[in-house]
C-alpha positions as semicolon CSV with decimal commas, in nm:
position;residue;x (nm);y (nm);z (nm)
1;X;12,847;7,329;14,453
2;X;12,644;7,647;14,485
3;X;12,941;7,823;14,644
4;X;13,169;7,701;14,364
5;X;12,939;7,839;14,097
6;X;12,916;8,176;14,275
7;X;13,294;8,205;14,299
8;X;13,327;8,083;13,942
9;X;13,096;8,357;13,814
10;X;13,289;8,625;14,000
11;X;13,624;8,492;13,879
12;X;13,498;8,469;13,521
13;X;13,386;8,829;13,550
14;X;13,729;8,936;13,672
15;X;13,897;8,761;13,378
16;X;13,664;8,922;13,125
17;X;13,700;9,263;13,294
18;X;14,078;9,240;13,264
19;X;14,049;9,120;12,904
20;X;13,855;9,433;12,817
21;X;14,072;9,677;13,014
22;X;14,430;9,566;12,947
23;X;14,460;9,635;12,569
24;X;14,588;9,989;12,506
25;X;14,325;10,172;12,303
26;X;14,201;10,531;12,283
27;X;14,026;10,519;12,622
28;X;14,342;10,389;12,788
29;X;14,542;10,670;12,627
30;X;14,298;10,926;12,764
31;X;14,327;10,776;13,114
32;X;14,707;10,774;13,090
33;X;14,718;11,133;12,965
34;X;14,490;11,250;13,247
35;X;14,711;11,069;13,497
36;X;15,025;11,239;13,368
37;X;14,873;11,587;13,357
38;X;14,639;11,579;13,655
39;X;14,755;11,301;13,885
40;X;14,675;10,937;13,951
41;X;14,324;11,001;14,086
42;X;14,214;11,173;13,764
43;X;14,329;10,869;13,570
44;X;14,176;10,622;13,815
45;X;13,836;10,793;13,818
46;X;13,845;10,802;13,438
47;X;13,928;10,430;13,433
48;X;13,644;10,354;13,675
49;X;13,416;10,527;13,426
50;X;13,527;10,280;13,159
51;X;13,478;9,992;13,405
52;X;13,124;10,115;13,475
53;X;13,036;10,113;13,106
54;X;13,184;9,764;13,065
55;X;12,978;9,647;13,362
56;X;12,662;9,795;13,212
57;X;12,712;9,600;12,891
58;X;12,792;9,288;13,092
59;X;12,464;9,324;13,281
60;X;12,263;9,380;12,963
61;X;12,411;9,069;12,803
62;X;12,398;8,846;13,110
63;X;12,038;8,927;13,195
64;X;11,932;8,894;12,833
65;X;11,783;9,243;12,811
66;X;11,698;9,205;12,445
67;X;11,511;9,537;12,420
68;X;11,811;9,740;12,539
69;X;12,070;9,537;12,350
70;X;11,855;9,543;12,037
71;X;11,823;9,921;12,058
72;X;12,198;9,966;12,103
73;X;12,280;9,736;11,813
74;X;12,016;9,902;11,594
75;X;12,170;10,243;11,661
76;X;12,531;10,126;11,655
77;X;12,620;10,336;11,351
78;X;12,513;10,652;11,532
79;X;12,700;10,554;11,849
80;X;13,015;10,469;11,655
81;X;12,996;10,796;11,459
82;X;12,963;10,999;11,779
83;X;13,247;10,806;11,943
84;X;13,475;10,866;11,643
85;X;13,402;11,240;11,633
86;X;13,449;11,280;12,009
87;X;13,780;11,092;12,000
88;X;13,908;11,317;11,722
89;X;13,806;11,630;11,916
90;X;13,963;11,501;12,238
91;X;14,280;11,414;12,048
92;X;14,301;11,764;11,899
93;X;14,245;11,919;12,242
94;X;14,518;11,705;12,399
95;X;14,757;11,772;12,109
96;X;14,712;12,150;12,135
97;X;14,719;12,167;12,515
98;X;15,008;12,365;12,657
99;X;15,162;12,179;12,953
100;X;15,289;12,347;13,264
101;X;15,536;12,211;13,513
102;X;15,405;11,905;13,695
103;X;15,466;12,066;14,032
104;X;15,264;12,376;13,947
105;X;14,909;12,400;14,076
106;X;14,692;12,400;13,767
107;X;14,318;12,361;13,729
108;X;14,192;12,022;13,623
109;X;13,853;11,870;13,559
110;X;13,668;11,740;13,862
111;X;13,686;11,370;13,940
112;X;13,312;11,342;13,872
113;X;13,353;11,497;13,528
114;X;13,646;11,263;13,458
115;X;13,424;10,969;13,553
116;X;13,108;11,074;13,368
117;X;13,293;11,172;13,050
118;X;13,451;10,828;13,024
119;X;13,123;10,651;13,103
120;X;12,961;10,836;12,814
121;X;13,250;10,773;12,576
122;X;13,273;10,402;12,663
123;X;12,895;10,354;12,640
124;X;12,912;10,504;12,291
125;X;13,119;10,202;12,183
126;X;12,862;9,930;12,105
127;X;13,143;9,692;12,010
128;X;13,178;9,618;12,381
129;X;12,825;9,477;12,374
130;X;12,917;9,272;12,067
131;X;13,219;9,141;12,259
132;X;12,997;9,017;12,541
133;X;12,744;8,866;12,300
134;X;13,025;8,670;12,136
135;X;13,231;8,570;12,440
136;X;12,964;8,476;12,694
137;X;12,828;8,173;12,507
138;X;13,163;8,009;12,582
139;X;13,082;8,012;12,953
140;X;12,819;7,748;13,028
141;X;12,763;7,865;13,385
142;X;12,697;8,217;13,268
143;X;12,448;8,106;13,006
144;X;12,239;7,919;13,261
145;X;12,277;8,168;13,547
146;X;12,009;8,423;13,464
147;X;11,899;8,520;13,814
148;X;11,956;8,872;13,940
149;X;12,195;8,744;14,209
150;X;12,403;8,552;13,955
151;X;12,412;8,856;13,727
152;X;12,521;9,077;14,016
153;X;12,809;8,840;14,096
154;X;12,927;8,827;13,737
155;X;12,895;9,202;13,679
156;X;13,076;9,270;14,008
157;X;13,361;9,054;13,882
158;X;13,380;9,248;13,556
159;X;13,382;9,579;13,742
160;X;13,640;9,458;13,995
161;X;13,876;9,318;13,733
162;X;13,861;9,629;13,518
163;X;13,894;9,866;13,814
164;X;14,197;9,682;13,954
165;X;14,372;9,725;13,621
166;X;14,306;10,101;13,610
167;X;14,421;10,146;13,970
168;X;14,744;9,957;13,898
169;X;14,810;10,129;13,565
170;X;14,727;10,486;13,667
171;X;14,877;10,442;14,013
172;X;15,206;10,326;13,862
173;X;15,218;10,611;13,613
174;X;15,115;10,863;13,877
175;X;15,403;10,760;14,101
176;X;15,659;10,878;13,843
177;X;15,478;11,182;13,702
178;X;15,672;11,423;13,925
179;X;15,986;11,331;13,732
180;X;15,837;11,433;13,398
181;X;15,947;11,776;13,277
182;X;15,711;12,022;13,105
183;X;15,900;11,962;12,780
184;X;15,853;11,586;12,798
185;X;15,491;11,635;12,901
186;X;15,442;11,838;12,584
187;X;15,576;11,547;12,379
188;X;15,346;11,306;12,562
189;X;15,048;11,532;12,489
190;X;15,133;11,558;12,121
191;X;15,186;11,184;12,076
192;X;14,877;11,095;12,282
193;X;14,662;11,351;12,102
194;X;14,775;11,227;11,763
195;X;14,710;10,862;11,851
196;X;14,367;10,937;12,004
197;X;14,265;11,132;11,693
198;X;14,393;10,848;11,472
199;X;14,181;10,601;11,669
200;X;13,881;10,828;11,615
201;X;13,952;10,859;11,244
202;X;13,990;10,481;11,227
203;X;13,648;10,437;11,388
204;X;13,492;10,664;11,124
205;X;13,675;10,495;10,837
206;X;13,565;10,149;10,953
207;X;13,212;10,285;10,993
208;X;13,207;10,409;10,633
209;X;13,345;10,076;10,508
210;X;13,091;9,880;10,715
211;X;12,800;10,091;10,594
212;X;12,923;10,048;10,238
213;X;12,932;9,670;10,273
214;X;12,605;9,624;10,459
215;X;12,413;9,940;10,376
C-alpha cells in the first residue's frame, strides 16, 4: 500500500506537470522561438526553467508553506504587473530581431541565462500557485501526504512531467529548424513577438480590471 501511494503521488505529479506545460501560452512561445533561432537545447533549457518554477509552486502548496504562499498572493498584483511588462518587452525584442540564416554561426544567450530568465518569468506568474491551490484539494492522497518525502515524490513528478513535454516539443521543433529559411524565420519572429506582446498586454488589462473590481 505504501508503494502504491508513492507511485500514485509521482504519477499525479506527472499528470499535473503535463497539464501546466502543454497549453501554448507566452512562455511556450518564447521556448519555441528560442528553439527555432538558437537550437533545441536553448528551448529545452528554457522549458526546464518553466518546469523548475512550476515545481517550486507545487512544493509550496504541497508542504503548506502558508507564509511563502501568503506573501506571493499578497503581492500578486506586483508580480503580474512585472510579468506583463516583461512579456511586452520580450515580444518587442523578438518582433524587431533580424534573423540570419539558420546555418550561420550566430551568438546566442547561454543555456544558464535561458534557464534563469524563464525561472524568473514563470515565478512572476502567481496564477500557477492559484492553480495548485485549486487543483490539489481534488487529490486526497496529496492532501494527507505532508511529509518531506511525499512532497519530494510529488514535486519530482511535476518536474518530470513538465520537463518531458519541453524535451519532446523543443526536440521536435529543433529537428526541422535547419529547413527554415531566414525569410520564414523572420515571419516566425514577427508572429511570435506580436503574440507574446499581446499576452503581456492581456495580463496588464486583466490586472487593471481585477484591481478595479476588487480594489
